[in-house]
Amino acid sequence: MKSRYGLIGYPLGHSFSKNYFSRKFSDSSIEATYDLFPISDINLLGDILKTNDGLIGLNVTIPYKKLIIPLLDTISDEAAAMNSVNVVKIRKDDDHYFLDGYNTDAPAFESELLDFIGNQTGNALILGTGGASSSVAYILKKLGWEILFASRHPVSANAVNYEEIGRSVILQTQLIVNTTPLGMYPEIDKFPPIPYQYITSEHYLFDLVYNPQKTLFLLKGEESGAYIKNGLGMLYKQAELAWEIWQR
């Protein structure tokens, strides 16, 4: 029986993971398949496990990186600290499935960030407060950055509404990271609502979105002279880290 892997999330359209792993399996003559599992409720995960024999590992994407945690049997210390899981290893004992949760977003983001910006630190603005933002914040804090979150519905002391982001906030910020899906294909005309007119050549803009390679968020930053980077390299790195976890 072929080993099986897959991706859970909702909705699932164009999938980097499916294309990446299908090509990896073909190029390396690995007897395995990678499937998409769009589920409208995280509790449907049990049905996927029961109806897909040979399933060894899953990637997890929006909106389940946090919601999957209560369903896990174990979780790595790092994933627990971030409250975000994007990789699940599946073990089976008779008819019972054991789910082990990990996070590969964080180490992949750290590697890409250091390549992008080096060892400098300062003030960072994280756009969004979903599962991906937790991984980004974990790494930025580890590296010594001061963090402010932007959200439509801020609930913490270090978070603000987008409407509260003015000239002073932007000028005091060196790094802006978009962790929202705004601008992702096919809705390429969308972008986070921040005052781009205050961005300068002193800013670094990192977008976790990779399709298109230059979102409006990045294009607007580039027009103002900012350094920009998309999430494609991060995706490649987190995928390889996931593969290592599944092969343990």
PDB file of C-alpha atoms in Angstrom:
ATOM      1  CA  MET A   1       0.000   0.000   0.000  1.00  0.00           C
ATOM      2  CA  LYS A   2       1.266   3.460  -0.885  1.00  0.00           C
ATOM      3  CA  SER A   3       1.948   5.854   1.965  1.00  0.00           C
ATOM      4  CA  ARG A   4      -0.494   8.727   2.015  1.00  0.00           C
ATOM      5  CA  TYR A   5      -0.146  12.336   3.050  1.00  0.00           C
ATOM      6  CA  GLY A   6      -2.419  15.326   2.724  1.00  0.00           C
ATOM      7  CA  LEU A   7      -3.542  18.812   3.588  1.00  0.00           C
ATOM      8  CA  ILE A   8      -6.542  19.859   5.683  1.00  0.00           C
ATOM      9  CA  GLY A   9      -8.044  23.340   5.633  1.00  0.00           C
ATOM     10  CA  TYR A  10     -11.040  25.221   4.296  1.00  0.00           C
ATOM     11  CA  PRO A  11     -11.422  26.220   1.628  1.00  0.00           C
ATOM     12  CA  LEU A  12      -8.634  24.615  -0.359  1.00  0.00           C
ATOM     13  CA  GLY A  13      -7.962  25.917  -3.837  1.00  0.00           C
ATOM     14  CA  HIS A  14      -4.551  26.015  -5.451  1.00  0.00           C
ATOM     15  CA  SER A  15      -2.240  24.014  -3.181  1.00  0.00           C
ATOM     16  CA  PHE A  16       1.503  24.493  -3.019  1.00  0.00           C
ATOM     17  CA  SER A  17       1.775  21.428  -0.780  1.00  0.00           C
ATOM     18  CA  LYS A  18       0.047  19.045  -3.188  1.00  0.00           C
ATOM     19  CA  ASN A  19       2.139  20.215  -6.136  1.00  0.00           C
ATOM     20  CA  TYR A  20       5.355  20.181  -4.108  1.00  0.00           C
ATOM     21  CA  PHE A  21       4.979  16.721  -2.606  1.00  0.00           C
ATOM     22  CA  SER A  22       3.532  15.125  -5.744  1.00  0.00           C
ATOM     23  CA  ARG A  23       6.588  16.343  -7.650  1.00  0.00           C
ATOM     24  CA  LYS A  24       8.909  15.211  -4.843  1.00  0.00           C
ATOM     25  CA  PHE A  25       7.396  11.719  -4.864  1.00  0.00           C
ATOM     26  CA  SER A  26       7.660  11.483  -8.649  1.00  0.00           C
ATOM     27  CA  ASP A  27      11.220  12.809  -8.884  1.00  0.00           C
ATOM     28  CA  SER A  28      12.466  10.565  -6.060  1.00  0.00           C
ATOM     29  CA  SER A  29      10.446   7.459  -7.052  1.00  0.00           C
ATOM     30  CA  ILE A  30       8.698   7.476  -3.671  1.00  0.00           C
ATOM     31  CA  GLU A  31       5.606   5.278  -3.499  1.00  0.00           C
ATOM     32  CA  ALA A  32       3.272   7.824  -1.944  1.00  0.00           C
ATOM     33  CA  THR A  33       0.364  10.130  -2.708  1.00  0.00           C
ATOM     34  CA  TYR A  34      -0.671  13.560  -1.452  1.00  0.00           C
ATOM     35  CA  ASP A  35      -4.345  14.528  -1.282  1.00  0.00           C
ATOM     36  CA  LEU A  36      -6.388  17.586  -0.405  1.00  0.00           C
ATOM     37  CA  PHE A  37      -8.983  17.296   2.351  1.00  0.00           C
ATOM     38  CA  PRO A  38     -11.163  20.428   2.443  1.00  0.00           C
ATOM     39  CA  ILE A  39     -13.259  20.101   5.602  1.00  0.00           C
ATOM     40  CA  SER A  40     -15.758  22.686   6.795  1.00  0.00           C
ATOM     41  CA  ASP A  41     -15.403  21.582  10.443  1.00  0.00           C
ATOM     42  CA  ILE A  42     -12.267  20.373  12.223  1.00  0.00           C
ATOM     43  CA  ASN A  43     -14.295  17.591  13.857  1.00  0.00           C
ATOM     44  CA  LEU A  44     -14.574  15.972  10.410  1.00  0.00           C
ATOM     45  CA  LEU A  45     -10.911  15.002  10.767  1.00  0.00           C
ATOM     46  CA  GLY A  46     -11.995  11.710  12.317  1.00  0.00           C
ATOM     47  CA  ASP A  47     -13.877  10.784   9.151  1.00  0.00           C
ATOM     48  CA  ILE A  48     -10.758  11.454   7.064  1.00  0.00           C
ATOM     49  CA  LEU A  49      -8.694   9.128   9.250  1.00  0.00           C
ATOM     50  CA  LYS A  50     -11.279   6.354   9.096  1.00  0.00           C
ATOM     51  CA  THR A  51     -11.743   6.487   5.331  1.00  0.00           C
ATOM     52  CA  ASN A  52      -8.128   6.925   4.212  1.00  0.00           C
ATOM     53  CA  ASP A  53      -6.006   3.896   5.034  1.00  0.00           C
ATOM     54  CA  GLY A  54      -2.287   4.463   4.948  1.00  0.00           C
ATOM     55  CA  LEU A  55      -2.465   8.115   5.957  1.00  0.00           C
ATOM     56  CA  ILE A  56       0.820   8.974   7.668  1.00  0.00           C
ATOM     57  CA  GLY A  57       0.973  12.746   7.821  1.00  0.00           C
ATOM     58  CA  LEU A  58      -1.011  15.915   7.341  1.00  0.00           C
ATOM     59  CA  ASN A  59      -0.230  19.536   6.730  1.00  0.00           C
ATOM     60  CA  VAL A  60      -2.639  21.943   8.407  1.00  0.00           C
ATOM     61  CA  THR A  61      -3.639  25.322   7.036  1.00  0.00           C
ATOM     62  CA  ILE A  62      -6.240  28.064   7.578  1.00  0.00           C
ATOM     63  CA  PRO A  63      -8.395  27.995   9.659  1.00  0.00           C
ATOM     64  CA  TYR A  64      -7.318  24.937  11.679  1.00  0.00           C
ATOM     65  CA  LYS A  65      -3.809  25.622  12.978  1.00  0.00           C
ATOM     66  CA  LYS A  66      -5.206  26.394  16.419  1.00  0.00           C
ATOM     67  CA  LEU A  67      -8.478  24.471  16.267  1.00  0.00           C
ATOM     68  CA  ILE A  68      -6.743  21.132  15.705  1.00  0.00           C
ATOM     69  CA  ILE A  69      -4.830  21.272  18.984  1.00  0.00           C
ATOM     70  CA  PRO A  70      -7.578  19.793  21.236  1.00  0.00           C
ATOM     71  CA  LEU A  71      -7.747  16.759  18.915  1.00  0.00           C
ATOM     72  CA  LEU A  72      -4.052  15.907  19.271  1.00  0.00           C
ATOM     73  CA  ASP A  73      -2.584  13.197  21.474  1.00  0.00           C
ATOM     74  CA  THR A  74       0.785  14.946  21.775  1.00  0.00           C
ATOM     75  CA  ILE A  75       2.154  18.335  20.793  1.00  0.00           C
ATOM     76  CA  SER A  76       5.738  19.529  20.594  1.00  0.00           C
ATOM     77  CA  ASP A  77       6.876  22.085  23.147  1.00  0.00           C
ATOM     78  CA  GLU A  78       7.431  24.689  20.434  1.00  0.00           C
ATOM     79  CA  ALA A  79       4.004  24.202  18.847  1.00  0.00           C
ATOM     80  CA  ALA A  80       2.378  24.388  22.284  1.00  0.00           C
ATOM     81  CA  ALA A  81       4.220  27.626  23.056  1.00  0.00           C
ATOM     82  CA  MET A  82       2.985  29.121  19.772  1.00  0.00           C
ATOM     83  CA  ASN A  83      -0.488  27.617  20.096  1.00  0.00           C
ATOM     84  CA  SER A  84      -0.208  26.710  16.422  1.00  0.00           C
ATOM     85  CA  VAL A  85       0.183  23.382  14.617  1.00  0.00           C
ATOM     86  CA  ASN A  86       0.776  23.011  10.892  1.00  0.00           C
ATOM     87  CA  VAL A  87       2.112  19.442  10.747  1.00  0.00           C
ATOM     88  CA  VAL A  88       0.551  16.266  12.125  1.00  0.00           C
ATOM     89  CA  LYS A  89       2.189  12.855  12.228  1.00  0.00           C
ATOM     90  CA  ILE A  90      -0.314   9.993  12.349  1.00  0.00           C
ATOM     91  CA  ARG A  91       0.347   6.740  14.182  1.00  0.00           C
ATOM     92  CA  LYS A  92      -2.079   3.825  14.224  1.00  0.00           C
ATOM     93  CA  ASP A  93      -2.451   1.100  16.844  1.00  0.00           C
ATOM     94  CA  ASP A  94      -5.137  -1.394  15.846  1.00  0.00           C
ATOM     95  CA  ASP A  95      -8.145   0.831  15.164  1.00  0.00           C
ATOM     96  CA  HIS A  96      -6.979   3.819  17.195  1.00  0.00           C
ATOM     97  CA  TYR A  97      -5.186   6.785  15.662  1.00  0.00           C
ATOM     98  CA  PHE A  98      -2.613   8.819  17.559  1.00  0.00           C
ATOM     99  CA  LEU A  99      -1.979  12.357  16.358  1.00  0.00           C
ATOM    100  CA  ASP A 100       1.294  14.183  17.089  1.00  0.00           C
ATOM    101  CA  GLY A 101       1.357  17.923  16.412  1.00  0.00           C
ATOM    102  CA  TYR A 102       4.332  20.026  15.318  1.00  0.00           C
ATOM    103  CA  ASN A 103       5.091  23.452  13.916  1.00  0.00           C
ATOM    104  CA  THR A 104       7.450  23.885  10.968  1.00  0.00           C
ATOM    105  CA  ASP A 105       6.262  27.391  10.079  1.00  0.00           C
ATOM    106  CA  ALA A 106       8.380  28.922  12.832  1.00  0.00           C
ATOM    107  CA  PRO A 107      11.828  27.496  11.962  1.00  0.00           C
ATOM    108  CA  ALA A 108      11.143  28.102   8.270  1.00  0.00           C
ATOM    109  CA  PHE A 109      10.192  31.726   8.961  1.00  0.00           C
ATOM    110  CA  GLU A 110      13.266  32.211  11.153  1.00  0.00           C
ATOM    111  CA  SER A 111      15.582  30.969   8.425  1.00  0.00           C
ATOM    112  CA  GLU A 112      13.964  33.176   5.785  1.00  0.00           C
ATOM    113  CA  LEU A 113      13.908  36.225   8.047  1.00  0.00           C
ATOM    114  CA  LEU A 114      17.591  35.956   8.882  1.00  0.00           C
ATOM    115  CA  ASP A 115      18.395  35.657   5.177  1.00  0.00           C
ATOM    116  CA  PHE A 116      16.241  38.710   4.518  1.00  0.00           C
ATOM    117  CA  ILE A 117      17.119  41.087   7.323  1.00  0.00           C
ATOM    118  CA  GLY A 118      20.132  39.642   9.115  1.00  0.00           C
ATOM    119  CA  ASN A 119      20.561  39.888  12.873  1.00  0.00           C
ATOM    120  CA  GLN A 120      19.119  43.375  13.310  1.00  0.00           C
ATOM    121  CA  THR A 121      16.172  43.913  15.613  1.00  0.00           C
ATOM    122  CA  GLY A 122      13.694  46.686  16.313  1.00  0.00           C
ATOM    123  CA  ASN A 123       9.932  47.134  16.175  1.00  0.00           C
ATOM    124  CA  ALA A 124       7.809  44.717  14.180  1.00  0.00           C
ATOM    125  CA  LEU A 125       4.185  45.046  13.131  1.00  0.00           C
ATOM    126  CA  ILE A 126       2.392  41.726  12.591  1.00  0.00           C
ATOM    127  CA  LEU A 127      -0.726  41.953  10.441  1.00  0.00           C
ATOM    128  CA  GLY A 128      -3.251  39.353  11.570  1.00  0.00           C
ATOM    129  CA  THR A 129      -3.718  37.246  14.679  1.00  0.00           C
ATOM    130  CA  GLY A 130      -4.390  33.772  13.253  1.00  0.00           C
ATOM    131  CA  GLY A 131      -2.291  30.624  13.607  1.00  0.00           C
ATOM    132  CA  ALA A 132       0.489  31.849  11.332  1.00  0.00           C
ATOM    133  CA  SER A 133       0.893  35.037  13.360  1.00  0.00           C
ATOM    134  CA  SER A 134       1.634  32.963  16.467  1.00  0.00           C
ATOM    135  CA  SER A 135       4.590  31.301  14.738  1.00  0.00           C
ATOM    136  CA  VAL A 136       5.896  34.635  13.469  1.00  0.00           C
ATOM    137  CA  ALA A 137       5.563  36.265  16.895  1.00  0.00           C
ATOM    138  CA  TYR A 138       7.324  33.347  18.579  1.00  0.00           C
ATOM    139  CA  ILE A 139      10.368  33.755  16.347  1.00  0.00           C
ATOM    140  CA  LEU A 140      10.437  37.559  16.494  1.00  0.00           C
ATOM    141  CA  LYS A 141      10.356  37.493  20.296  1.00  0.00           C
ATOM    142  CA  LYS A 142      13.083  34.862  20.318  1.00  0.00           C
ATOM    143  CA  LEU A 143      15.256  37.110  18.152  1.00  0.00           C
ATOM    144  CA  GLY A 144      14.646  40.183  20.294  1.00  0.00           C
ATOM    145  CA  TRP A 145      12.031  42.142  18.345  1.00  0.00           C
ATOM    146  CA  GLU A 146       9.355  44.292  19.960  1.00  0.00           C
ATOM    147  CA  ILE A 147       5.963  43.293  18.568  1.00  0.00           C
ATOM    148  CA  LEU A 148       2.667  45.022  17.831  1.00  0.00           C
ATOM    149  CA  PHE A 149      -0.245  43.117  16.318  1.00  0.00           C
ATOM    150  CA  ALA A 150      -2.849  44.591  13.982  1.00  0.00           C
ATOM    151  CA  SER A 151      -6.276  42.973  13.884  1.00  0.00           C
ATOM    152  CA  ARG A 152      -9.862  43.775  12.997  1.00  0.00           C
ATOM    153  CA  HIS A 153     -10.777  42.618  16.495  1.00  0.00           C
ATOM    154  CA  PRO A 154      -7.799  43.170  18.839  1.00  0.00           C
ATOM    155  CA  VAL A 155      -8.060  41.398  22.173  1.00  0.00           C
ATOM    156  CA  SER A 156      -4.619  41.887  23.738  1.00  0.00           C
ATOM    157  CA  ALA A 157      -2.710  44.827  25.128  1.00  0.00           C
ATOM    158  CA  ASN A 158      -0.149  44.730  22.307  1.00  0.00           C
ATOM    159  CA  ALA A 159      -2.734  44.716  19.517  1.00  0.00           C
ATOM    160  CA  VAL A 160      -4.471  47.558  17.688  1.00  0.00           C
ATOM    161  CA  ASN A 161      -7.198  48.023  15.123  1.00  0.00           C
ATOM    162  CA  TYR A 162      -6.018  48.724  11.597  1.00  0.00           C
ATOM    163  CA  GLU A 163      -7.657  52.134  11.942  1.00  0.00           C
ATOM    164  CA  GLU A 164      -5.226  52.960  14.763  1.00  0.00           C
ATOM    165  CA  ILE A 165      -2.164  52.489  12.568  1.00  0.00           C
ATOM    166  CA  GLY A 166      -1.036  55.973  11.620  1.00  0.00           C
ATOM    167  CA  ARG A 167       2.138  57.750  10.592  1.00  0.00           C
ATOM    168  CA  SER A 168       3.840  57.414  13.976  1.00  0.00           C
ATOM    169  CA  VAL A 169       3.285  53.654  14.164  1.00  0.00           C
ATOM    170  CA  ILE A 170       4.685  53.074  10.670  1.00  0.00           C
ATOM    171  CA  LEU A 171       7.704  55.345  11.188  1.00  0.00           C
ATOM    172  CA  GLN A 172       8.554  53.594  14.467  1.00  0.00           C
ATOM    173  CA  THR A 173       8.368  50.187  12.782  1.00  0.00           C
ATOM    174  CA  GLN A 174      11.177  48.554  10.822  1.00  0.00           C
ATOM    175  CA  LEU A 175       9.560  45.241   9.891  1.00  0.00           C
ATOM    176  CA  ILE A 176       5.972  44.586   8.763  1.00  0.00           C
ATOM    177  CA  VAL A 177       4.847  40.967   8.368  1.00  0.00           C
ATOM    178  CA  ASN A 178       1.565  40.067   6.698  1.00  0.00           C
ATOM    179  CA  THR A 179       0.224  36.805   8.141  1.00  0.00           C
ATOM    180  CA  THR A 180      -3.291  37.247   6.713  1.00  0.00           C
ATOM    181  CA  PRO A 181      -4.495  35.681   3.437  1.00  0.00           C
ATOM    182  CA  LEU A 182      -5.263  39.132   2.007  1.00  0.00           C
ATOM    183  CA  GLY A 183      -3.973  39.344  -1.550  1.00  0.00           C
ATOM    184  CA  MET A 184      -3.744  35.602  -2.062  1.00  0.00           C
ATOM    185  CA  TYR A 185      -4.834  34.242  -5.441  1.00  0.00           C
ATOM    186  CA  PRO A 186      -7.548  34.494  -6.713  1.00  0.00           C
ATOM    187  CA  GLU A 187      -8.370  37.608  -4.623  1.00  0.00           C
ATOM    188  CA  ILE A 188      -5.251  39.437  -5.740  1.00  0.00           C
ATOM    189  CA  ASP A 189      -6.899  42.872  -5.531  1.00  0.00           C
ATOM    190  CA  LYS A 190      -6.989  42.790  -1.725  1.00  0.00           C
ATOM    191  CA  PHE A 191      -4.355  44.041   0.728  1.00  0.00           C
ATOM    192  CA  PRO A 192      -4.024  44.841   4.434  1.00  0.00           C
ATOM    193  CA  PRO A 193      -5.409  48.342   5.182  1.00  0.00           C
ATOM    194  CA  ILE A 194      -2.339  50.150   6.479  1.00  0.00           C
ATOM    195  CA  PRO A 195      -1.102  53.659   5.498  1.00  0.00           C
ATOM    196  CA  TYR A 196       1.410  52.700   2.805  1.00  0.00           C
ATOM    197  CA  GLN A 197       2.205  56.378   2.121  1.00  0.00           C
ATOM    198  CA  TYR A 198       4.388  56.386   5.255  1.00  0.00           C
ATOM    199  CA  ILE A 199       6.514  53.408   4.237  1.00  0.00           C
ATOM    200  CA  THR A 200      10.083  54.286   3.260  1.00  0.00           C
ATOM    201  CA  SER A 201      13.318  52.689   2.118  1.00  0.00           C
ATOM    202  CA  GLU A 202      14.030  51.979   5.790  1.00  0.00           C
ATOM    203  CA  HIS A 203      11.237  49.378   5.953  1.00  0.00           C
ATOM    204  CA  TYR A 204      11.198  45.615   5.387  1.00  0.00           C
ATOM    205  CA  LEU A 205       7.933  43.986   4.255  1.00  0.00           C
ATOM    206  CA  PHE A 206       7.547  40.211   4.531  1.00  0.00           C
ATOM    207  CA  ASP A 207       4.388  38.572   3.156  1.00  0.00           C
ATOM    208  CA  LEU A 208       3.637  34.955   4.055  1.00  0.00           C
ATOM    209  CA  VAL A 209       1.492  34.808   0.905  1.00  0.00           C
ATOM    210  CA  TYR A 210       3.393  33.324  -2.049  1.00  0.00           C
ATOM    211  CA  ASN A 211       0.790  33.367  -4.838  1.00  0.00           C
ATOM    212  CA  PRO A 212       1.090  35.827  -6.491  1.00  0.00           C
ATOM    213  CA  GLN A 213       4.792  36.285  -5.856  1.00  0.00           C
ATOM    214  CA  LYS A 214       4.220  40.031  -5.463  1.00  0.00           C
ATOM    215  CA  THR A 215       0.982  40.807  -3.660  1.00  0.00           C
ATOM    216  CA  LEU A 216      -0.404  44.328  -3.583  1.00  0.00           C
ATOM    217  CA  PHE A 217       0.997  44.547  -0.048  1.00  0.00           C
ATOM    218  CA  LEU A 218       4.504  43.951  -1.413  1.00  0.00           C
ATOM    219  CA  LEU A 219       4.012  46.055  -4.534  1.00  0.00           C
ATOM    220  CA  LYS A 220       2.881  49.037  -2.485  1.00  0.00           C
ATOM    221  CA  GLY A 221       5.903  48.651  -0.241  1.00  0.00           C
ATOM    222  CA  GLU A 222       8.243  48.294  -3.184  1.00  0.00           C
ATOM    223  CA  GLU A 223       6.851  51.472  -4.743  1.00  0.00           C
ATOM    224  CA  SER A 224       7.914  53.300  -1.580  1.00  0.00           C
ATOM    225  CA  GLY A 225      11.426  51.839  -1.701  1.00  0.00           C
ATOM    226  CA  ALA A 226      10.978  49.152   0.956  1.00  0.00           C
ATOM    227  CA  TYR A 227      12.764  45.821   0.909  1.00  0.00           C
ATOM    228  CA  ILE A 228      10.267  43.029   0.187  1.00  0.00           C
ATOM    229  CA  LYS A 229      10.083  39.240   0.499  1.00  0.00           C
ATOM    230  CA  ASN A 230       7.294  36.739  -0.133  1.00  0.00           C
ATOM    231  CA  GLY A 231       6.542  33.434   1.560  1.00  0.00           C
ATOM    232  CA  LEU A 232       7.675  31.023  -1.152  1.00  0.00           C
ATOM    233  CA  GLY A 233      11.046  30.201   0.389  1.00  0.00           C
ATOM    234  CA  MET A 234       9.386  29.710   3.750  1.00  0.00           C
ATOM    235  CA  LEU A 235       6.939  27.248   2.190  1.00  0.00           C
ATOM    236  CA  TYR A 236       9.724  25.158   0.689  1.00  0.00           C
ATOM    237  CA  LYS A 237      11.570  25.033   3.998  1.00  0.00           C
ATOM    238  CA  GLN A 238       8.536  24.169   6.125  1.00  0.00           C
ATOM    239  CA  ALA A 239       7.577  21.420   3.660  1.00  0.00           C
ATOM    240  CA  GLU A 240      10.988  19.755   3.927  1.00  0.00           C
ATOM    241  CA  LEU A 241      10.875  20.010   7.710  1.00  0.00           C
ATOM    242  CA  ALA A 242       7.424  18.369   7.650  1.00  0.00           C
ATOM    243  CA  TRP A 243       8.810  15.542   5.526  1.00  0.00           C
ATOM    244  CA  GLU A 244      11.577  14.959   8.051  1.00  0.00           C
ATOM    245  CA  ILE A 245       9.006  14.719  10.841  1.00  0.00           C
ATOM    246  CA  TRP A 246       6.875  12.215   8.930  1.00  0.00           C
ATOM    247  CA  GLN A 247       9.894   9.992   8.266  1.00  0.00           C
ATOM    248  CA  ARG A 248      10.980   9.690  11.886  1.00  0.00           C
TER     249      ARG A 248
END
